[in-house]
Short mmCIF file of C-alpha atoms in Angstrom, two decimals:
data_model
loop_
_atom_site.label_atom_id
_atom_site.label_comp_id
_atom_site.label_asym_id
_atom_site.label_seq_id
_atom_site.Cartn_x
_atom_site.Cartn_y
_atom_site.Cartn_z
CA MET A 1002 -0.05 0.17 0.22
CA PRO A 1003 1.41 3.28 -1.09
CA VAL A 1004 0.93 6.39 1.06
CA LEU A 1005 2.04 9.93 0.86
CA ALA A 1006 3.32 10.57 4.53
CA ASN A 1007 2.89 14.37 4.33
CA PRO A 1008 0.41 15.86 1.57
CA GLU A 1009 0.38 19.36 3.06
CA ALA A 1010 4.09 19.71 3.06
CA VAL A 1011 4.57 18.08 -0.33
CA ALA A 1012 1.78 20.75 -1.73
CA THR A 1013 3.64 23.54 -0.39
CA CYS A 1014 7.33 22.10 -1.41
CA CYS A 1015 8.43 22.01 2.09
CA ARG A 1016 10.06 19.24 4.88
CA TYR A 1017 7.04 20.02 7.08
CA ILE A 1018 4.19 22.64 7.73
CA ASP A 1019 4.09 22.80 11.88
CA TYR A 1020 6.51 19.90 13.26
CA ASP A 1021 8.82 17.55 11.79
CA LEU A 1022 7.07 14.36 10.76
CA ASN A 1023 10.21 12.34 10.98
CA ARG A 1024 10.59 12.63 14.48
CA ALA A 1025 6.71 12.62 15.44
CA PHE A 1026 6.35 8.98 15.76
CA THR A 1027 6.95 8.56 19.54
CA SER A 1028 4.45 6.88 21.76
CA THR A 1029 3.91 9.97 23.74
CA ILE A 1030 2.49 11.89 20.59
CA LEU A 1031 0.71 8.87 19.09
CA ASN A 1032 -1.10 7.89 22.32
CA SER A 1033 -1.84 11.56 23.67
CA LYS A 1034 -5.19 12.79 23.55
CA ALA A 1035 -5.80 14.99 20.37
CA THR A 1036 -6.70 18.50 20.98
CA PRO A 1037 -8.08 21.11 18.38
CA ASP A 1038 -4.53 22.85 18.57
CA ASP A 1039 -2.48 19.83 17.89
CA PRO A 1040 -0.09 20.72 14.95
CA TYR A 1041 -0.51 19.38 11.52
CA GLU A 1042 2.12 16.82 11.62
CA VAL A 1043 1.10 15.51 15.21
CA ARG A 1044 -2.72 14.88 13.86
CA ARG A 1045 -1.09 13.12 10.32
CA ALA A 1046 1.15 10.95 12.61
CA ARG A 1047 -1.93 9.51 14.48
CA GLU A 1048 -3.68 9.05 11.37
CA LEU A 1049 -0.63 7.20 9.74
CA ASN A 1050 -0.24 5.29 12.85
CA GLN A 1051 -4.07 4.11 12.52
CA LEU A 1052 -3.34 3.46 9.34
CA VAL A 1053 -0.34 1.23 9.27
CA GLY A 1054 -0.13 0.40 13.09
CA PRO A 1055 -0.45 0.76 16.02
CA LYS A 1056 2.93 0.99 16.41
CA SER A 1057 4.04 -2.08 18.97
CA SER A 1058 0.85 -3.85 18.26
CA ASP A 1059 -0.03 -6.96 16.76
CA GLN A 1060 -2.28 -5.59 14.19
CA ALA A 1061 0.68 -3.42 12.85
CA PHE A 1062 2.24 -3.79 9.40
CA ASP A 1063 4.61 -6.60 8.81
CA PHE A 1064 6.87 -4.26 6.90
CA LEU A 1065 7.04 -0.60 5.95
CA LEU A 1066 9.58 1.15 3.40
CA ASP A 1067 10.19 4.87 4.19
CA LEU A 1068 11.44 6.56 1.17
CA HIS A 1069 13.59 9.75 1.55
CA ASN A 1070 16.24 11.84 0.25
CA THR A 1071 18.80 13.99 1.10
CA THR A 1072 20.94 17.02 -0.23
CA ALA A 1073 23.75 15.53 1.13
CA ASN A 1074 26.20 13.06 -1.57
CA MET A 1075 25.15 9.57 0.42
CA GLY A 1076 24.29 7.81 -2.51
CA ALA A 1077 22.10 4.93 -1.99
CA CYS A 1078 21.92 4.58 2.13
CA LEU A 1079 19.91 1.91 3.80
CA ILE A 1080 19.11 3.26 7.28
CA LEU A 1081 17.91 0.99 9.89
CA GLU A 1082 15.89 2.02 12.94
CA SER A 1083 17.54 1.30 16.61
CA SER A 1084 15.56 -1.88 16.94
CA TYR A 1085 16.46 -3.73 13.46
CA SER A 1086 15.27 -7.18 13.00
CA ILE A 1087 17.28 -10.01 11.29
CA PHE A 1088 14.76 -9.97 8.55
CA THR A 1089 15.49 -6.23 7.74
CA LEU A 1090 19.01 -7.32 7.98
CA HIS A 1091 18.79 -9.66 5.26
CA LEU A 1092 16.64 -7.29 3.30
CA CYS A 1093 19.69 -4.70 3.00
CA HIS A 1094 22.03 -7.65 2.07
CA TYR A 1095 19.71 -8.75 -0.52
CA LEU A 1096 19.25 -4.85 -1.85
CA LYS A 1097 23.52 -4.26 -2.08
CA LEU A 1098 23.77 -7.59 -3.84
CA GLN A 1099 20.86 -7.14 -6.28
CA ASN A 1100 21.81 -3.49 -7.01
CA PRO A 1101 25.85 -3.56 -7.14
CA ASP A 1102 26.07 -0.53 -9.41
CA LEU A 1103 24.41 1.75 -6.39
CA SER A 1104 26.89 0.96 -3.81
CA CYS A 1105 24.21 0.65 -1.07
CA CYS A 1106 25.73 1.72 2.36
CA VAL A 1107 23.87 0.51 5.62
CA PHE A 1108 23.57 3.15 8.37
CA GLN A 1109 22.43 2.58 11.86
CA TYR A 1110 20.62 5.73 12.64
CA LEU A 1111 20.51 6.32 16.89
CA PHE A 1112 18.64 8.93 18.05
CA SER A 1113 19.75 10.59 21.66
CA ARG A 1114 16.18 9.17 22.69
CA LYS A 1115 16.43 5.42 22.91
CA GLU A 1116 12.95 5.27 20.80
CA SER A 1117 12.52 5.45 17.25
CA LEU A 1118 10.91 8.29 15.92
CA GLY A 1119 10.15 7.87 12.40
CA LEU A 1120 7.27 6.18 10.27
CA ASP A 1121 8.99 2.98 9.64
CA SER A 1122 9.00 2.33 13.56
CA VAL A 1123 5.33 2.14 13.23
CA ALA A 1124 5.27 -1.19 11.28
CA LYS A 1125 6.85 -4.41 12.96
CA ASN A 1126 10.22 -3.95 10.59
CA GLY A 1127 10.81 -1.14 8.45
CA LEU A 1128 13.69 0.18 6.20
CA THR A 1129 14.33 3.74 5.39
CA LEU A 1130 15.93 4.35 1.83
CA GLU A 1131 17.81 7.76 1.82
CA LEU A 1132 19.24 8.72 -1.55
CA GLY A 1133 21.06 11.62 -2.54
CA PRO A 1134 22.20 13.86 -3.38
CA GLN A 1135 19.11 15.88 -4.45
CA PRO A 1136 17.94 19.58 -3.88
CA GLN A 1137 14.67 20.04 -2.30
CA GLY A 1138 11.98 20.48 -4.76
CA VAL A 1139 13.62 19.01 -7.40
CA LEU A 1140 13.24 15.42 -9.08
CA ARG A 1141 16.57 14.21 -10.51
CA ALA A 1142 15.94 10.92 -12.93
CA ASP A 1143 19.00 9.40 -11.83
CA ILE A 1144 17.82 9.52 -8.07
CA TYR A 1145 14.39 8.28 -8.88
CA SER A 1146 15.51 5.43 -10.96
CA GLN A 1147 17.70 4.05 -8.09
CA MET A 1148 14.81 4.40 -5.78
CA ARG A 1149 12.72 2.58 -8.27
CA ALA A 1150 14.92 0.00 -8.56
CA LEU A 1151 15.70 -0.34 -4.88
CA VAL A 1152 11.85 -0.57 -4.05
CA ILE A 1153 11.42 -3.36 -6.76
CA SER A 1154 14.13 -5.71 -5.24
CA ALA A 1155 12.81 -4.85 -1.68
CA MET A 1156 9.49 -6.31 -2.93
CA ASP A 1157 11.29 -9.00 -4.66
CA PHE A 1158 12.80 -9.96 -1.53
CA ILE A 1159 9.54 -10.00 0.52
CA GLU A 1160 7.83 -12.16 -2.32
CA LEU A 1161 10.80 -14.89 -2.05
CA PHE A 1162 10.51 -14.88 1.50
CA ASN A 1163 6.75 -15.33 1.61
CA GLN A 1164 7.43 -18.15 -1.21
CA GLY A 1165 9.50 -20.10 1.39
CA THR A 1166 12.81 -19.25 0.58
CA ALA A 1167 15.55 -19.30 3.29
CA PHE A 1168 18.72 -17.06 3.38
CA PRO A 1169 21.81 -18.13 4.61
CA ALA A 1170 24.28 -16.16 7.20
CA PHE A 1171 26.53 -13.34 6.23
CA ASP A 1172 28.81 -10.80 7.41
CA MET A 1173 28.05 -7.04 6.54
CA GLU A 1174 29.69 -3.64 6.87
CA ILE A 1175 27.43 -1.20 8.82
CA TYR A 1176 27.96 2.40 9.93
CA LYS A 1177 26.53 3.16 13.34
CA THR A 1178 25.85 6.22 14.64
CA LEU A 1179 28.34 8.08 17.03
CA ASP A 1180 27.63 11.61 17.57
CA ARG A 1181 26.30 14.59 15.48
CA VAL A 1182 28.48 17.65 14.70
CA ASN A 1183 26.72 20.84 15.03
CA PHE A 1184 27.75 23.96 12.96
CA PRO A 1185 30.02 26.63 14.46
CA LEU A 1186 27.49 29.78 15.24
CA THR A 1187 28.15 33.40 16.27
CA GLU A 1188 26.93 34.34 19.57
CA ASP A 1189 23.62 35.58 18.32
CA GLY A 1190 23.02 32.02 16.94
CA ALA A 1191 23.73 32.88 13.14
CA LEU A 1192 25.97 30.38 11.15
CA ALA A 1193 29.59 31.41 11.20
CA GLY A 1194 30.92 29.32 8.97
CA THR A 1195 30.19 26.60 5.98
CA ILE A 1196 31.02 23.00 5.66
CA HIS A 1197 34.74 23.18 4.62
CA PRO A 1198 35.50 22.17 0.76
CA GLN A 1199 37.32 19.49 1.53
CA LEU A 1200 34.57 17.83 3.42
CA GLN A 1201 31.48 18.67 1.27
CA ASP A 1202 30.23 15.80 -1.01
CA GLN A 1203 32.49 13.58 1.14
CA ASP A 1204 29.97 11.54 3.09
CA LEU A 1205 31.11 7.92 3.97
CA GLU A 1206 34.97 8.46 3.27
CA PRO A 1207 37.33 8.47 6.34
CA LEU A 1208 37.31 11.54 8.09
CA LYS A 1209 40.86 11.90 9.91
CA PRO A 1210 41.58 13.76 12.98
CA GLY A 1211 43.26 17.03 12.12
CA ALA A 1212 41.26 17.41 8.78
CA PRO A 1213 39.64 20.44 8.16
CA ILE A 1214 35.33 20.39 8.86
CA PHE A 1215 34.60 23.76 8.92
CA LYS A 1216 35.68 27.30 6.83
CA LEU A 1217 34.55 29.84 9.34
CA PHE A 1218 33.47 33.22 7.20
CA ASN A 1219 36.55 34.99 8.84
CA GLY A 1220 38.69 32.73 6.50
CA GLU A 1221 39.85 30.23 9.64
CA ASP A 1222 39.38 26.64 9.33
CA VAL A 1223 37.94 24.51 12.07
CA LEU A 1224 39.74 21.14 12.25
CA TYR A 1225 38.14 17.61 13.32
CA GLU A 1226 39.69 17.09 16.96
CA GLY A 1227 38.44 13.31 17.65
CA ASP A 1228 41.00 10.92 18.21
CA SER A 1229 39.84 8.28 15.82
CA THR A 1230 38.93 8.34 11.84
CA VAL A 1231 35.26 8.37 11.18
CA PHE A 1232 32.60 8.51 8.87
CA PRO A 1233 30.62 11.44 8.09
CA LEU A 1234 27.01 11.22 6.82
CA PHE A 1235 24.42 13.86 6.20
CA ILE A 1236 27.09 16.51 5.36
CA ASN A 1237 25.38 19.80 4.65
CA GLU A 1238 21.54 18.10 4.51
CA ALA A 1239 19.34 21.34 4.04
CA ALA A 1240 16.89 19.69 6.61
CA TYR A 1241 19.31 19.77 9.24
CA TYR A 1242 20.25 23.67 9.25
CA GLU A 1243 17.15 24.21 11.62
CA LYS A 1244 18.68 21.64 14.00
CA HIS A 1245 22.22 23.20 13.48
CA LEU A 1246 23.36 19.58 12.57
CA ALA A 1247 26.30 19.71 10.06
CA PHE A 1248 26.78 16.09 9.91
CA MET A 1249 26.38 13.10 11.91
CA LYS A 1250 29.61 11.02 12.55
CA SER A 1251 29.61 6.95 12.36
CA GLU A 1252 31.91 4.23 12.72
CA LYS A 1253 32.13 1.31 10.43
CA ILE A 1254 31.65 -2.06 11.99
CA THR A 1255 31.14 -5.52 10.48
CA ILE A 1256 28.26 -7.66 12.04
CA SER A 1257 27.43 -11.19 11.30
CA VAL A 1258 23.97 -11.72 10.70
CA PRO A 1259 22.34 -15.42 11.19
CA ALA A 1260 20.43 -17.20 8.75
CA LEU A 1261 16.85 -16.54 8.01
CA SER A 1262 14.50 -19.71 8.10
CA ALA A 1263 12.43 -20.02 5.56
CA LEU A 1264 8.35 -19.37 6.61
CA THR A 1265 6.93 -22.32 7.90
CA SER A 1266 3.36 -21.22 8.66
CA ALA A 1267 0.78 -20.39 6.14
CA SER A 1268 1.17 -16.34 7.37
CA THR A 1269 3.06 -13.98 5.02
CA LEU A 1270 4.35 -10.46 5.68
CA ALA A 1271 1.78 -7.69 5.04
CA LEU A 1272 3.02 -4.49 3.50
CA MET B 13 25.07 49.30 0.22
CA PRO B 14 24.44 45.67 0.84
CA VAL B 15 20.74 44.88 1.09
CA LEU B 16 18.57 41.51 1.66
CA ALA B 17 16.23 41.70 -0.91
CA ASN B 18 13.61 39.29 0.76
CA PRO B 19 14.08 39.22 4.58
CA GLU B 20 10.77 37.33 5.19
CA ALA B 21 11.35 34.64 2.56
CA VAL B 22 15.12 34.21 3.80
CA ALA B 23 13.67 33.41 7.30
CA THR B 24 11.48 30.85 6.03
CA CYS B 25 13.70 29.33 3.56
CA CYS B 26 11.71 29.44 0.48
CA ARG B 27 11.88 31.75 -2.58
CA TYR B 28 9.09 33.98 -1.74
CA ILE B 29 6.36 34.54 0.64
CA ASP B 30 3.22 35.74 -1.53
CA TYR B 31 4.42 36.73 -5.02
CA ASP B 32 7.88 35.96 -6.90
CA LEU B 33 10.01 38.99 -5.81
CA ASN B 34 11.99 38.20 -9.03
CA ARG B 35 9.36 39.40 -11.19
CA ALA B 36 7.99 41.87 -9.13
CA PHE B 37 9.91 45.03 -10.39
CA THR B 38 7.26 46.02 -13.10
CA SER B 39 6.20 49.92 -13.64
CA THR B 40 2.67 48.69 -13.15
CA ILE B 41 3.39 47.32 -9.19
CA LEU B 42 5.89 49.90 -8.46
CA ASN B 43 3.94 52.62 -9.58
CA SER B 44 0.29 51.64 -8.32
CA LYS B 45 -1.40 52.66 -5.16
CA ALA B 46 -0.55 50.97 -2.26
CA THR B 47 -3.40 49.00 -0.50
CA PRO B 48 -3.34 47.28 2.66
CA ASP B 49 -4.19 43.89 1.07
CA ASP B 50 -0.73 43.96 -1.30
CA PRO B 51 0.97 40.63 -0.94
CA TYR B 52 4.68 41.10 0.81
CA GLU B 53 6.73 41.13 -2.14
CA VAL B 54 4.73 44.03 -3.86
CA ARG B 55 5.25 45.94 -0.87
CA ARG B 56 8.70 44.91 -0.62
CA ALA B 57 9.88 45.61 -4.28
CA ARG B 58 8.24 49.13 -3.79
CA GLU B 59 10.52 49.69 -0.46
CA LEU B 60 13.39 48.49 -2.57
CA ASN B 61 12.24 50.85 -5.40
CA GLN B 62 12.58 53.96 -2.90
CA LEU B 63 15.83 52.55 -1.61
CA VAL B 64 17.91 52.13 -4.86
CA GLY B 65 15.41 53.53 -7.41
CA PRO B 66 13.12 54.88 -8.31
CA LYS B 67 13.16 53.00 -11.80
CA SER B 68 14.10 54.90 -14.62
CA SER B 69 14.74 57.89 -12.35
CA ASP B 70 17.75 60.18 -12.44
CA GLN B 71 17.81 59.16 -8.63
CA ALA B 72 18.35 55.54 -9.43
CA PHE B 73 21.59 54.14 -8.14
CA ASP B 74 24.23 53.58 -10.86
CA PHE B 75 24.94 50.15 -10.73
CA LEU B 76 23.20 46.97 -8.83
CA LEU B 77 24.70 43.32 -8.38
CA ASP B 78 21.62 40.86 -7.73
CA LEU B 79 23.04 37.69 -6.11
CA HIS B 80 21.28 34.44 -6.79
CA ASN B 81 21.82 30.99 -6.94
CA THR B 82 20.19 27.73 -8.65
CA THR B 83 19.91 24.56 -8.47
CA ALA B 84 20.76 23.88 -12.06
CA ASN B 85 24.35 22.95 -13.26
CA MET B 86 25.02 26.51 -14.56
CA GLY B 87 28.55 27.55 -12.81
CA ALA B 88 29.29 30.89 -13.07
CA CYS B 89 26.62 32.83 -15.01
CA LEU B 90 26.50 36.42 -15.42
CA ILE B 91 22.89 37.27 -16.38
CA LEU B 92 22.08 40.60 -18.23
CA GLU B 93 18.90 42.38 -18.28
CA SER B 94 17.22 42.96 -21.52
CA SER B 95 18.53 46.79 -21.80
CA TYR B 96 22.14 45.81 -21.18
CA SER B 97 24.80 48.81 -20.97
CA ILE B 98 28.10 48.81 -22.82
CA PHE B 99 29.49 49.39 -19.11
CA THR B 100 27.81 46.11 -18.15
CA LEU B 101 29.24 43.90 -20.77
CA HIS B 102 32.65 45.54 -20.02
CA LEU B 103 31.97 44.46 -16.45
CA CYS B 104 31.25 41.04 -17.67
CA HIS B 105 33.96 40.98 -19.73
CA TYR B 106 36.39 41.83 -16.72
CA LEU B 107 35.28 39.26 -14.24
CA LYS B 108 35.63 36.60 -17.12
CA LEU B 109 39.45 37.47 -17.43
CA GLN B 110 39.81 38.19 -13.57
CA ASN B 111 38.33 34.64 -12.81
CA PRO B 112 39.46 32.13 -15.67
CA ASP B 113 38.89 29.20 -13.13
CA LEU B 114 35.12 29.86 -12.95
CA SER B 115 34.67 29.86 -16.87
CA CYS B 116 31.72 32.53 -16.34
CA CYS B 117 29.26 32.51 -19.25
CA VAL B 118 27.27 35.72 -20.01
CA PHE B 119 23.34 35.27 -20.46
CA GLN B 120 21.05 37.55 -21.64
CA TYR B 121 17.48 36.62 -20.14
CA LEU B 122 14.68 37.85 -22.39
CA PHE B 123 11.38 37.77 -20.62
CA SER B 124 8.30 37.29 -22.95
CA ARG B 125 7.41 40.65 -21.45
CA LYS B 126 9.34 43.57 -22.92
CA GLU B 127 9.90 44.88 -19.54
CA SER B 128 12.86 43.92 -17.15
CA LEU B 129 11.29 42.34 -13.93
CA GLY B 130 14.47 41.79 -11.61
CA LEU B 131 15.98 44.07 -9.17
CA ASP B 132 18.78 44.77 -11.25
CA SER B 133 16.56 46.73 -13.73
CA VAL B 134 15.98 49.41 -10.88
CA ALA B 135 19.43 50.59 -10.92
CA LYS B 136 20.80 52.56 -13.99
CA ASN B 137 22.96 49.60 -14.58
CA GLY B 138 22.85 45.77 -13.20
CA LEU B 139 24.23 42.43 -13.55
CA THR B 140 22.80 39.26 -11.94
CA LEU B 141 25.22 36.51 -10.73
CA GLU B 142 23.66 33.48 -10.95
CA LEU B 143 25.65 30.58 -9.38
CA GLY B 144 25.24 26.67 -9.16
CA PRO B 145 24.45 23.81 -8.61
CA GLN B 146 23.26 24.68 -4.72
CA PRO B 147 20.31 23.40 -3.34
CA GLN B 148 17.91 25.51 -1.93
CA GLY B 149 18.42 25.67 1.98
CA VAL B 150 22.25 24.67 1.60
CA LEU B 151 25.31 27.02 1.76
CA ARG B 152 28.02 25.39 0.03
CA ALA B 153 31.61 26.78 0.74
CA ASP B 154 32.88 26.37 -3.01
CA ILE B 155 29.61 28.55 -4.42
CA TYR B 156 30.11 30.97 -1.98
CA SER B 157 33.95 31.49 -2.28
CA GLN B 158 32.91 32.01 -6.16
CA MET B 159 30.19 34.62 -5.47
CA ARG B 160 32.88 36.44 -3.13
CA ALA B 161 35.46 36.25 -5.92
CA LEU B 162 32.79 37.90 -8.47
CA VAL B 163 31.84 40.44 -6.06
CA ILE B 164 34.88 41.74 -5.36
CA SER B 165 36.36 41.46 -9.03
CA ALA B 166 33.25 43.67 -9.77
CA MET B 167 34.24 46.28 -7.16
CA ASP B 168 37.72 46.17 -8.77
CA PHE B 169 36.21 47.11 -11.85
CA ILE B 170 33.99 49.88 -11.08
CA GLU B 171 36.75 51.15 -8.93
CA LEU B 172 38.79 51.43 -11.87
CA PHE B 173 36.43 52.84 -14.03
CA ASN B 174 35.91 55.56 -11.24
CA GLN B 175 39.60 55.97 -11.10
CA GLY B 176 39.57 57.08 -15.03
CA THR B 177 40.42 53.75 -16.60
CA ALA B 178 39.52 53.22 -20.11
CA PHE B 179 38.65 49.83 -21.61
CA PRO B 180 39.42 48.72 -25.26
CA ALA B 181 36.86 47.05 -27.43
CA PHE B 182 36.61 43.09 -27.45
CA ASP B 183 34.22 40.58 -28.81
CA MET B 184 32.45 37.96 -26.53
CA GLU B 185 30.43 35.14 -26.62
CA ILE B 186 27.02 35.47 -24.99
CA TYR B 187 23.94 33.02 -24.78
CA LYS B 188 20.85 34.84 -26.07
CA THR B 189 17.18 33.32 -24.71
CA LEU B 190 15.07 31.46 -27.66
CA ASP B 191 12.34 30.05 -25.81
CA ARG B 192 11.27 28.21 -22.66
CA VAL B 193 10.71 24.39 -22.82
CA ASN B 194 8.07 23.14 -20.11
CA PHE B 195 7.68 19.81 -18.08
CA PRO B 196 5.34 17.39 -19.77
CA LEU B 197 2.08 17.31 -17.90
CA THR B 198 -0.61 14.88 -17.33
CA GLU B 199 -4.35 16.11 -18.36
CA ASP B 200 -4.55 16.67 -14.46
CA GLY B 201 -1.32 19.13 -14.47
CA ALA B 202 0.82 17.04 -12.52
CA LEU B 203 4.27 15.82 -13.73
CA ALA B 204 4.43 13.34 -16.87
CA GLY B 205 8.29 12.72 -16.51
CA THR B 206 11.54 14.26 -15.31
CA ILE B 207 14.50 15.91 -17.26
CA HIS B 208 16.00 13.02 -18.96
CA PRO B 209 19.25 11.93 -17.32
CA GLN B 210 21.14 12.70 -20.39
CA LEU B 211 20.05 16.29 -20.22
CA GLN B 212 20.43 16.65 -16.36
CA ASP B 213 23.31 18.83 -15.43
CA GLN B 214 24.23 19.48 -19.08
CA ASP B 215 23.79 23.08 -18.94
CA LEU B 216 25.35 25.36 -21.83
CA GLU B 217 26.44 22.09 -23.39
CA PRO B 218 25.10 21.95 -27.19
CA LEU B 219 21.76 20.03 -27.25
CA LYS B 220 21.40 18.63 -30.95
CA PRO B 221 18.14 17.85 -32.62
CA GLY B 222 16.97 14.48 -31.71
CA ALA B 223 18.60 14.07 -28.37
CA PRO B 224 16.49 12.88 -25.35
CA ILE B 225 15.15 15.77 -23.01
CA PHE B 226 12.47 14.10 -20.95
CA LYS B 227 12.08 10.75 -19.46
CA LEU B 228 8.29 10.20 -19.12
CA PHE B 229 7.36 8.11 -15.98
CA ASN B 230 6.02 5.51 -18.19
CA GLY B 231 9.37 4.77 -19.54
CA GLU B 232 9.36 6.60 -22.88
CA ASP B 233 11.51 9.23 -24.21
CA VAL B 234 11.08 12.62 -25.29
CA LEU B 235 13.11 13.93 -27.95
CA TYR B 236 14.23 17.49 -28.52
CA GLU B 237 12.39 18.43 -32.19
CA GLY B 238 13.95 21.63 -32.84
CA ASP B 239 15.79 21.92 -35.93
CA SER B 240 18.80 23.81 -34.82
CA THR B 241 21.70 23.09 -32.08
CA VAL B 242 20.60 25.16 -28.90
CA PHE B 243 22.34 25.61 -25.30
CA PRO B 244 19.96 25.04 -22.44
CA LEU B 245 20.18 26.85 -19.12
CA PHE B 246 18.24 26.56 -15.94
CA ILE B 247 17.55 22.86 -16.45
CA ASN B 248 15.76 21.48 -13.66
CA GLU B 249 15.88 24.39 -11.41
CA ALA B 250 13.83 23.94 -8.31
CA ALA B 251 12.04 27.50 -8.54
CA TYR B 252 10.77 26.92 -11.94
CA TYR B 253 8.60 23.94 -11.22
CA GLU B 254 5.57 26.20 -9.95
CA LYS B 255 6.05 27.74 -13.73
CA HIS B 256 6.43 24.30 -15.49
CA LEU B 257 9.40 25.61 -16.96
CA ALA B 258 12.09 22.63 -17.41
CA PHE B 259 14.86 24.58 -18.99
CA MET B 260 15.65 27.40 -21.07
CA LYS B 261 16.87 27.44 -24.39
CA SER B 262 19.51 29.74 -25.89
CA GLU B 263 21.66 30.12 -28.91
CA LYS B 264 25.18 31.24 -28.56
CA ILE B 265 26.29 34.58 -30.41
CA THR B 266 29.21 36.75 -30.68
CA ILE B 267 28.70 40.26 -30.15
CA SER B 268 31.10 43.29 -30.62
CA VAL B 269 31.40 45.41 -27.39
CA PRO B 270 33.04 48.96 -28.20
CA ALA B 271 35.42 50.79 -26.24
CA LEU B 272 34.47 51.88 -22.86
CA SER B 273 35.77 55.75 -22.66
CA ALA B 274 37.18 56.79 -19.44
CA LEU B 275 35.29 59.09 -17.35
CA THR B 276 35.93 62.91 -17.66
CA SER B 277 33.48 64.42 -15.06
CA ALA B 278 34.37 64.08 -11.51
CA SER B 279 31.33 61.65 -11.09
CA THR B 280 31.60 58.27 -9.88
CA LEU B 281 29.33 55.45 -9.99
CA ALA B 282 27.13 54.91 -6.97
CA LEU B 283 26.39 51.46 -5.83
#
């Protein structure tokens, strides 16, 4: 079932009207009593929760693909919720194998809060496809065709699983959130500089201690002061300026994923 | 004198609030009587007209640089108003010579209406600097530093002119608007396809008859049916979706620009 998550924001070509929908799927928001003054996205989050959830209930959809794009040069990034399932990891592996030209990376986005905040957390399993770079308000044929290929591959995988296919164990590299890095600000809270030209577009490339990360408007460089190499993501994402977020730091780890047994009951996944 | 043309739009990170400010500097809008219901940008256009104009009057500023950016891959594009001056052409030539790494192109943007609609038409002479690609809501260090270099060069040129420098005649290639090309639409007015991947990012590259320009969502290609090679600009510019404009076609011509005599009076240009 395809759903346009935020039709009002789409109509005005912005990320959201009143409240970031991508942070609205908390149990607090979903379960609190509706009032006439609720922001549009709070109301919409509850509608979507009724449609594909309720979150954490037996009636919730088995699987949800959340389709996003970013102004950052992240390529085809598969974003796992904090509480990802073995099923979702097998899906990621399948997407990587079926789309080798996209060089998909798998990223585990951990929010500072423990609870998952995104729409895909409402279903029992979920995955966010984050493709870029694409400016806001622009549809690029290359990004669109990559997204289409990934969605088709995901449907293929679920169909194979539903038909009783088992999937063997594998090892996979994933990027795991370490921390966020904020833009340098003036005392008045205005931007004091930009992402350094040497960091711009270098998402998922190693960032070494001492490398420049910001170019201040006064001409000075700000260097990365960490003590280990990290992998930045969401570098210069338009939607994160209001959060002052310049980029996310991640570490690259290898995880061992156990085999996914074939379905034995007659139940199949409902999308 | 630096001026932020549309502070309300900047505050909400959009192109405009009520009315496209970049089309608001017509004599009809500027000279009609103010009413309480006037859109924000209509009021703002009149304020700016008082500040740097009035348009077509003796009190108008001698020169105005209008700083813009685009999601299109246009590099550093110098946009002339329809009624450009020899002074402005010499400025363009100077900017090209002083910034060879930017490969500046000069573009004459002719609107279907004869009157110039942009802010730079309010001053006696004006030039728009259009730099890209940069997503809306994002500040890229490379674009920012190019803009800075061009503004400094423009100030240098004006300073040289004010100090009595004469500039010799030269020939220059410019791109001249031919026509606009609209997106293919469905009967309901929705997008029926995207810019073709072979055309995306190919601003100012020759577009030959028979080359694909759109990829329809049904998979078909739409070919360019013109009978001569043209040079597209503003390919997939975010702000033009609402106008259904997919790109502008231009022709490349060479113009001969006469010498610019040295200032003889004590008057200098006021910016």
